mmCIF file of C-alpha atoms and ligand atoms in Angstrom:
data_model
loop_
_atom_site.group_PDB
_atom_site.id
_atom_site.type_symbol
_atom_site.label_atom_id
_atom_site.label_comp_id
_atom_site.label_asym_id
_atom_site.label_seq_id
_atom_site.Cartn_x
_atom_site.Cartn_y
_atom_site.Cartn_z
ATOM 1 C CA MET A 1465 -39.019 17.784 34.356
ATOM 2 C CA ILE A 1466 -40.972 19.550 37.093
ATOM 3 C CA PHE A 1467 -40.307 18.648 40.735
ATOM 4 C CA GLY A 1468 -42.675 19.113 43.658
ATOM 5 C CA LEU A 1469 -46.411 19.061 44.274
ATOM 6 C CA ARG A 1470 -47.061 22.811 44.100
ATOM 7 C CA PRO A 1471 -45.131 23.419 40.829
ATOM 8 C CA ILE A 1472 -46.919 20.457 39.224
ATOM 9 C CA LEU A 1473 -50.293 21.735 40.394
ATOM 10 C CA GLU A 1474 -49.463 25.189 39.005
ATOM 11 C CA ALA A 1475 -48.388 23.660 35.681
ATOM 12 C CA LEU A 1476 -51.662 21.713 35.457
ATOM 13 C CA ASN A 1477 -53.701 24.790 36.332
ATOM 14 C CA ALA A 1478 -51.844 26.718 33.631
ATOM 15 C CA GLY A 1479 -52.826 24.042 31.091
ATOM 16 C CA ARG A 1480 -49.255 22.875 30.384
ATOM 17 C CA THR A 1481 -48.972 19.563 28.548
ATOM 18 C CA LEU A 1482 -47.473 17.002 30.892
ATOM 19 C CA ASP A 1483 -46.515 13.601 29.588
ATOM 20 C CA LYS A 1484 -46.582 11.688 32.853
ATOM 21 C CA ILE A 1485 -46.772 12.412 36.591
ATOM 22 C CA PHE A 1486 -45.150 10.337 39.325
ATOM 23 C CA LEU A 1487 -46.280 10.861 42.921
ATOM 24 C CA LEU A 1488 -44.363 9.444 45.825
ATOM 25 C CA ARG A 1489 -46.208 6.379 47.067
ATOM 26 C CA GLY A 1490 -47.995 7.083 50.348
ATOM 27 C CA THR A 1491 -48.295 10.872 49.863
ATOM 28 C CA LYS A 1492 -51.901 11.953 50.269
ATOM 29 C CA ASN A 1493 -53.127 15.497 50.881
ATOM 30 C CA SER A 1494 -55.355 18.098 49.245
ATOM 31 C CA MET A 1495 -52.666 18.926 46.653
ATOM 32 C CA THR A 1496 -52.211 15.297 45.554
ATOM 33 C CA GLN A 1497 -56.000 15.017 45.288
ATOM 34 C CA ASP A 1498 -56.165 18.154 43.103
ATOM 35 C CA ILE A 1499 -53.298 16.847 40.948
ATOM 36 C CA GLN A 1500 -55.053 13.507 40.530
ATOM 37 C CA ALA A 1501 -58.329 15.163 39.485
ATOM 38 C CA LEU A 1502 -56.685 17.567 37.011
ATOM 39 C CA ALA A 1503 -54.463 14.818 35.551
ATOM 40 C CA LYS A 1504 -57.480 12.577 35.034
ATOM 41 C CA ALA A 1505 -59.432 15.350 33.312
ATOM 42 C CA ALA A 1506 -56.490 16.068 30.990
ATOM 43 C CA ASN A 1507 -55.779 12.382 30.190
ATOM 44 C CA ILE A 1508 -52.334 12.565 31.767
ATOM 45 C CA PRO A 1509 -51.047 9.187 32.979
ATOM 46 C CA MET A 1510 -50.097 9.109 36.645
ATOM 47 C CA SER A 1511 -48.352 6.532 38.842
ATOM 48 C CA MET A 1512 -47.710 6.245 42.564
ATOM 49 C CA VAL A 1513 -44.105 5.075 42.879
ATOM 50 C CA PRO A 1514 -41.114 4.976 45.184
ATOM 51 C CA ILE A 1515 -39.687 7.998 43.320
ATOM 52 C CA GLU A 1516 -36.041 7.348 44.236
ATOM 53 C CA LYS A 1517 -36.199 4.493 41.743
ATOM 54 C CA LEU A 1518 -36.613 6.852 38.802
ATOM 55 C CA ASP A 1519 -33.496 7.562 36.739
ATOM 56 C CA GLY A 1520 -31.434 10.495 38.036
ATOM 57 C CA ILE A 1521 -33.888 11.443 40.748
ATOM 58 C CA THR A 1522 -32.796 11.656 44.369
ATOM 59 C CA LYS A 1523 -34.751 12.143 47.570
ATOM 60 C CA LYS A 1524 -33.438 15.705 47.707
ATOM 61 C CA ASN A 1525 -34.772 16.929 44.390
ATOM 62 C CA HIS A 1526 -38.094 15.165 43.895
ATOM 63 C CA GLN A 1527 -40.080 16.910 46.685
ATOM 64 C CA GLY A 1528 -42.722 14.200 46.596
ATOM 65 C CA ALA A 1529 -43.618 14.443 42.943
ATOM 66 C CA VAL A 1530 -42.077 14.519 39.476
ATOM 67 C CA ALA A 1531 -43.695 15.389 36.154
ATOM 68 C CA TYR A 1532 -42.315 15.075 32.651
ATOM 69 C CA VAL A 1533 -43.228 18.004 30.436
ATOM 70 C CA SER A 1534 -44.233 16.939 26.950
ATOM 71 C CA PRO A 1535 -42.227 18.444 24.088
ATOM 72 C CA ILE A 1536 -45.422 18.517 21.994
ATOM 73 C CA ASP A 1537 -48.981 19.707 22.542
ATOM 74 C CA TYR A 1538 -51.625 17.018 22.141
ATOM 75 C CA MET A 1539 -54.530 17.900 19.865
ATOM 76 C CA PRO A 1540 -58.248 17.020 20.138
ATOM 77 C CA LEU A 1541 -59.152 14.309 17.619
ATOM 78 C CA ASP A 1542 -62.734 15.477 17.033
ATOM 79 C CA SER A 1543 -61.712 18.960 15.916
ATOM 80 C CA ILE A 1544 -58.905 17.611 13.711
ATOM 81 C CA LEU A 1545 -61.355 15.291 11.991
ATOM 82 C CA ALA A 1546 -63.968 18.032 11.586
ATOM 83 C CA GLY A 1547 -61.278 20.344 10.158
ATOM 84 C CA LEU A 1548 -60.172 17.733 7.595
ATOM 85 C CA TYR A 1549 -63.743 17.174 6.401
ATOM 86 C CA GLU A 1550 -64.335 20.945 6.234
ATOM 87 C CA GLU A 1551 -61.224 21.390 4.092
ATOM 88 C CA GLY A 1552 -62.447 18.661 1.743
ATOM 89 C CA LYS A 1553 -59.565 16.340 2.663
ATOM 90 C CA THR A 1554 -59.878 12.563 2.913
ATOM 91 C CA PRO A 1555 -58.789 11.798 6.484
ATOM 92 C CA LEU A 1556 -55.901 9.395 6.985
ATOM 93 C CA LEU A 1557 -55.234 8.619 10.661
ATOM 94 C CA LEU A 1558 -52.793 6.261 12.307
ATOM 95 C CA VAL A 1559 -53.937 4.669 15.575
ATOM 96 C CA LEU A 1560 -51.190 3.069 17.679
ATOM 97 C CA ASP A 1561 -52.248 0.445 20.204
ATOM 98 C CA ARG A 1562 -49.636 0.573 23.013
ATOM 99 C CA ILE A 1563 -46.420 1.135 21.071
ATOM 100 C CA THR A 1564 -43.965 1.279 23.970
ATOM 101 C CA ASP A 1565 -40.561 1.626 22.321
ATOM 102 C CA VAL A 1566 -39.724 5.324 22.027
ATOM 103 C CA ARG A 1567 -37.609 4.834 18.890
ATOM 104 C CA ASN A 1568 -40.261 2.719 17.198
ATOM 105 C CA PHE A 1569 -42.730 5.478 17.961
ATOM 106 C CA GLY A 1570 -40.440 8.170 16.520
ATOM 107 C CA SER A 1571 -39.772 6.131 13.430
ATOM 108 C CA ILE A 1572 -43.502 5.440 12.912
ATOM 109 C CA ALA A 1573 -44.159 9.188 13.222
ATOM 110 C CA ARG A 1574 -41.551 9.808 10.510
ATOM 111 C CA ASN A 1575 -43.216 7.246 8.197
ATOM 112 C CA ALA A 1576 -46.592 8.803 8.957
ATOM 113 C CA GLU A 1577 -45.477 12.329 8.101
ATOM 114 C CA CYS A 1578 -43.691 11.239 4.917
ATOM 115 C CA LEU A 1579 -46.624 9.148 3.695
ATOM 116 C CA GLY A 1580 -49.477 11.600 4.222
ATOM 117 C CA VAL A 1581 -51.017 10.769 7.614
ATOM 118 C CA HIS A 1582 -53.022 13.710 9.018
ATOM 119 C CA ALA A 1583 -52.809 12.732 12.723
ATOM 120 C CA ILE A 1584 -51.459 10.017 15.010
ATOM 121 C CA VAL A 1585 -53.664 8.700 17.810
ATOM 122 C CA VAL A 1586 -52.147 7.155 20.965
ATOM 123 C CA PRO A 1587 -53.700 5.887 24.211
ATOM 124 C CA SER A 1588 -53.064 7.931 27.343
ATOM 125 C CA HIS A 1589 -51.846 4.831 29.186
ATOM 126 C CA GLY A 1590 -49.365 2.169 28.142
ATOM 127 C CA ALA A 1591 -47.734 4.083 25.285
ATOM 128 C CA ALA A 1592 -44.171 5.319 24.748
ATOM 129 C CA GLN A 1593 -43.301 8.619 26.354
ATOM 130 C CA ILE A 1594 -42.945 11.363 23.774
ATOM 131 C CA ASN A 1595 -39.523 12.682 24.749
ATOM 132 C CA GLY A 1596 -36.370 14.038 23.115
ATOM 133 C CA ASP A 1597 -35.423 10.606 21.751
ATOM 134 C CA ALA A 1598 -38.823 10.199 20.096
ATOM 135 C CA LEU A 1599 -38.531 13.675 18.585
ATOM 136 C CA LYS A 1600 -35.036 12.927 17.298
ATOM 137 C CA THR A 1601 -35.962 9.544 15.789
ATOM 138 C CA SER A 1602 -38.957 11.142 14.126
ATOM 139 C CA ALA A 1603 -36.571 13.526 12.305
ATOM 140 C CA GLY A 1604 -38.800 16.395 13.415
ATOM 141 C CA ALA A 1605 -42.010 14.739 12.169
ATOM 142 C CA LEU A 1606 -43.513 15.075 15.644
ATOM 143 C CA ASN A 1607 -43.332 18.857 15.233
ATOM 144 C CA LEU A 1608 -45.268 18.629 11.984
ATOM 145 C CA ILE A 1609 -47.942 16.012 12.562
ATOM 146 C CA PRO A 1610 -50.647 16.363 15.245
ATOM 147 C CA VAL A 1611 -50.740 13.715 17.987
ATOM 148 C CA CYS A 1612 -54.031 12.993 19.797
ATOM 149 C CA ARG A 1613 -53.987 11.286 23.201
ATOM 150 C CA GLU A 1614 -57.145 9.309 23.943
ATOM 151 C CA ALA A 1615 -58.277 7.826 27.272
ATOM 152 C CA ASN A 1616 -60.128 4.889 25.700
ATOM 153 C CA LEU A 1617 -59.136 3.597 22.260
ATOM 154 C CA LYS A 1618 -62.235 1.393 22.027
ATOM 155 C CA ASN A 1619 -64.451 4.485 22.241
ATOM 156 C CA THR A 1620 -62.139 6.323 19.843
ATOM 157 C CA LEU A 1621 -62.359 3.586 17.199
ATOM 158 C CA THR A 1622 -66.141 3.500 17.563
ATOM 159 C CA PHE A 1623 -66.259 7.311 17.246
ATOM 160 C CA LEU A 1624 -64.126 7.149 14.091
ATOM 161 C CA ARG A 1625 -66.396 4.560 12.482
ATOM 162 C CA GLU A 1626 -69.470 6.616 13.372
ATOM 163 C CA SER A 1627 -67.752 9.607 11.748
ATOM 164 C CA GLY A 1628 -67.443 7.798 8.437
ATOM 165 C CA VAL A 1629 -63.847 6.648 8.893
ATOM 166 C CA GLN A 1630 -63.094 3.059 7.902
ATOM 167 C CA VAL A 1631 -60.898 1.288 10.466
ATOM 168 C CA VAL A 1632 -58.319 -1.096 8.989
ATOM 169 C CA ALA A 1633 -56.302 -3.247 11.380
ATOM 170 C CA CYS A 1634 -52.791 -3.974 10.146
ATOM 171 C CA THR A 1635 -52.119 -7.408 11.564
ATOM 172 C CA GLU A 1636 -50.225 -10.546 10.672
ATOM 173 C CA LYS A 1637 -53.009 -12.549 12.331
ATOM 174 C CA THR A 1638 -55.375 -12.705 9.367
ATOM 175 C CA ASP A 1639 -55.544 -14.415 5.987
ATOM 176 C CA ALA A 1640 -56.559 -11.275 4.088
ATOM 177 C CA SER A 1641 -53.405 -10.186 2.308
ATOM 178 C CA LEU A 1642 -52.560 -6.616 1.340
ATOM 179 C CA GLU A 1643 -51.249 -7.309 -2.178
ATOM 180 C CA THR A 1644 -54.627 -8.528 -3.471
ATOM 181 C CA GLY A 1645 -55.826 -4.909 -3.409
ATOM 182 C CA ALA A 1646 -59.229 -6.240 -2.272
ATOM 183 C CA VAL A 1647 -59.663 -3.413 0.263
ATOM 184 C CA ASP A 1648 -60.106 0.114 -1.086
ATOM 185 C CA LEU A 1649 -57.889 2.349 1.034
ATOM 186 C CA THR A 1650 -58.739 5.623 -0.723
ATOM 187 C CA GLY A 1651 -61.649 6.756 1.498
ATOM 188 C CA PRO A 1652 -61.557 8.238 5.021
ATOM 189 C CA LEU A 1653 -59.294 5.801 6.832
ATOM 190 C CA ALA A 1654 -57.743 4.913 10.186
ATOM 191 C CA ILE A 1655 -54.897 2.392 10.130
ATOM 192 C CA LEU A 1656 -54.534 0.518 13.412
ATOM 193 C CA MET A 1657 -51.112 -0.856 14.412
ATOM 194 C CA GLY A 1658 -50.447 -3.195 17.354
ATOM 195 C CA SER A 1659 -47.982 -3.287 20.209
ATOM 196 C CA GLU A 1660 -44.512 -4.814 19.937
ATOM 197 C CA GLU A 1661 -45.394 -7.242 22.706
ATOM 198 C CA ASP A 1662 -48.791 -8.731 21.847
ATOM 199 C CA GLY A 1663 -50.118 -6.989 18.754
ATOM 200 C CA ILE A 1664 -53.556 -5.374 18.440
ATOM 201 C CA SER A 1665 -55.964 -5.926 21.375
ATOM 202 C CA PRO A 1666 -58.657 -8.478 20.431
ATOM 203 C CA GLU A 1667 -61.445 -6.023 21.351
ATOM 204 C CA TYR A 1668 -60.071 -3.486 18.853
ATOM 205 C CA LEU A 1669 -59.721 -6.144 16.155
ATOM 206 C CA GLN A 1670 -63.445 -6.829 16.570
ATOM 207 C CA ILE A 1671 -64.302 -3.184 15.897
ATOM 208 C CA ALA A 1672 -62.160 -2.927 12.746
ATOM 209 C CA ASP A 1673 -63.928 -2.933 9.362
ATOM 210 C CA TYR A 1674 -61.080 -4.930 7.807
ATOM 211 C CA LYS A 1675 -57.942 -6.785 8.861
ATOM 212 C CA LEU A 1676 -55.008 -6.808 6.462
ATOM 213 C CA ARG A 1677 -51.785 -8.774 6.517
ATOM 214 C CA ILE A 1678 -48.558 -7.717 4.832
ATOM 215 C CA PRO A 1679 -47.292 -10.812 3.003
ATOM 216 C CA MET A 1680 -44.023 -12.218 4.318
ATOM 217 C CA ALA A 1681 -41.669 -14.824 2.866
ATOM 218 C CA GLY A 1682 -39.311 -15.540 5.784
ATOM 219 C CA GLN A 1683 -39.480 -17.609 8.956
ATOM 220 C CA ILE A 1684 -39.951 -14.865 11.577
ATOM 221 C CA SER A 1685 -43.621 -14.484 12.442
ATOM 222 C CA SER A 1686 -43.943 -10.693 12.220
ATOM 223 C CA LEU A 1687 -42.284 -7.502 11.009
ATOM 224 C CA ASN A 1688 -41.090 -4.690 13.238
ATOM 225 C CA VAL A 1689 -44.110 -2.421 13.794
ATOM 226 C CA SER A 1690 -42.394 0.638 12.336
ATOM 227 C CA VAL A 1691 -41.496 -1.277 9.156
ATOM 228 C CA ALA A 1692 -45.053 -2.651 8.950
ATOM 229 C CA SER A 1693 -46.520 0.870 9.307
ATOM 230 C CA GLY A 1694 -44.294 2.094 6.464
ATOM 231 C CA ILE A 1695 -45.402 -0.692 4.127
ATOM 232 C CA MET A 1696 -49.088 -0.289 4.958
ATOM 233 C CA LEU A 1697 -49.007 3.514 4.609
ATOM 234 C CA TYR A 1698 -47.140 3.221 1.312
ATOM 235 C CA GLU A 1699 -49.973 1.028 -0.018
ATOM 236 C CA VAL A 1700 -52.514 3.647 1.112
ATOM 237 C CA LEU A 1701 -50.564 6.400 -0.663
ATOM 238 C CA ARG A 1702 -50.077 4.224 -3.764
ATOM 239 C CA GLN A 1703 -53.821 3.566 -4.072
ATOM 240 C CA ARG A 1704 -54.596 7.258 -3.544
ATOM 241 C CA LEU A 1705 -52.034 8.364 -6.160
ATOM 242 C CA VAL A 1706 -53.334 5.821 -8.692
ATOM 243 C CA LYS A 1707 -56.889 7.011 -8.128
ATOM 244 C CA GLY A 1708 -55.852 10.678 -8.061
ATOM 245 C CA ALA A 1709 -57.535 10.979 -4.638
HETATM 246 C C1 SAM B 2575 -44.029 -7.015 16.226
HETATM 247 S S1 SAM B 2575 -45.667 -7.094 15.765
HETATM 248 C C2 SAM B 2575 -46.453 -7.895 17.123
HETATM 249 C C3 SAM B 2575 -46.019 -9.300 17.324
HETATM 250 C C4 SAM B 2575 -46.544 -9.879 18.574
HETATM 251 N N1 SAM B 2575 -45.646 -10.894 19.069
HETATM 252 C C5 SAM B 2575 -47.932 -10.443 18.468
HETATM 253 O O1 SAM B 2575 -48.202 -11.450 19.108
HETATM 254 O O2 SAM B 2575 -48.798 -9.900 17.778
HETATM 255 C C6 SAM B 2575 -46.263 -5.462 16.026
HETATM 256 C C7 SAM B 2575 -47.280 -4.990 15.044
HETATM 257 O O3 SAM B 2575 -46.690 -4.820 13.749
HETATM 258 C C8 SAM B 2575 -47.670 -5.030 12.748
HETATM 259 N N2 SAM B 2575 -47.236 -6.145 11.884
HETATM 260 C C9 SAM B 2575 -46.097 -6.858 11.999
HETATM 261 N N3 SAM B 2575 -45.999 -7.757 11.011
HETATM 262 C C10 SAM B 2575 -47.108 -7.603 10.236
HETATM 263 C C11 SAM B 2575 -47.598 -8.218 9.044
HETATM 264 N N4 SAM B 2575 -46.939 -9.181 8.415
HETATM 265 N N5 SAM B 2575 -48.773 -7.806 8.535
HETATM 266 C C12 SAM B 2575 -49.465 -6.806 9.125
HETATM 267 N N6 SAM B 2575 -49.058 -6.193 10.255
HETATM 268 C C13 SAM B 2575 -47.891 -6.567 10.791
HETATM 269 C C14 SAM B 2575 -48.971 -5.322 13.468
HETATM 270 O O4 SAM B 2575 -49.703 -4.131 13.625
HETATM 271 C C15 SAM B 2575 -48.472 -5.876 14.798
HETATM 272 O O5 SAM B 2575 -49.450 -5.777 15.791
#
């Protein structure tokens, strides 16, 4: 963690990757304005809060502002995609729409790394903080797989489609079932997973090329998102192995 306006400003100016910034509600001066502008430009989520409410933080040590330093460096999606095409690889991306549980996120990252995903894409707001717990649950996968943080997932999904990447929404809210094999998952692909709370945003579902449901035989209406990501990514890998892609 970094405490205080000046140290946070210095960290931003030095290009350090911050996960989230909290400013004490009511503080407004030239430094807070600079922090706000730099945080916005770098896609770093920021909240104005009564800081004393944050875990383990007292009036004495916060000095008006607290920032969490990210244990990973976020990567730019466009250059990752360009690099994959240049290397002759068939891109496989995993887009996570507001996964908020840190352990779910870590476990999804582990599935992704094990099953051949080239990069994970998360929104800059409303997603789990990438912290020590996420790193631990990922079994180190978060040190191996690039993570891209995007300000606007709608624009990102549109960009992916325009770049030749097929967007497949993994959702229980469709009749199209995965086991039919009706959708070819061997081309450039982005798998979209939805939040624990309310699934994939309707506006993202509209952009997707296909929606696919993992068949279920029980009474509960959906799988845990990490489990669902594992099943969906296994099917992608299975199709690619069968085709020799
Ligand atoms: C726990 S579910 C979300 C449930 C939530 N109550 C809702 O209203 O959508 C989280 C995510 O896991 C994935 N998922 C869960 N069960 C699935 C299934 N049977 N088929 C496809 N995706 C599934 C979807 O991406 C879903 O958005």
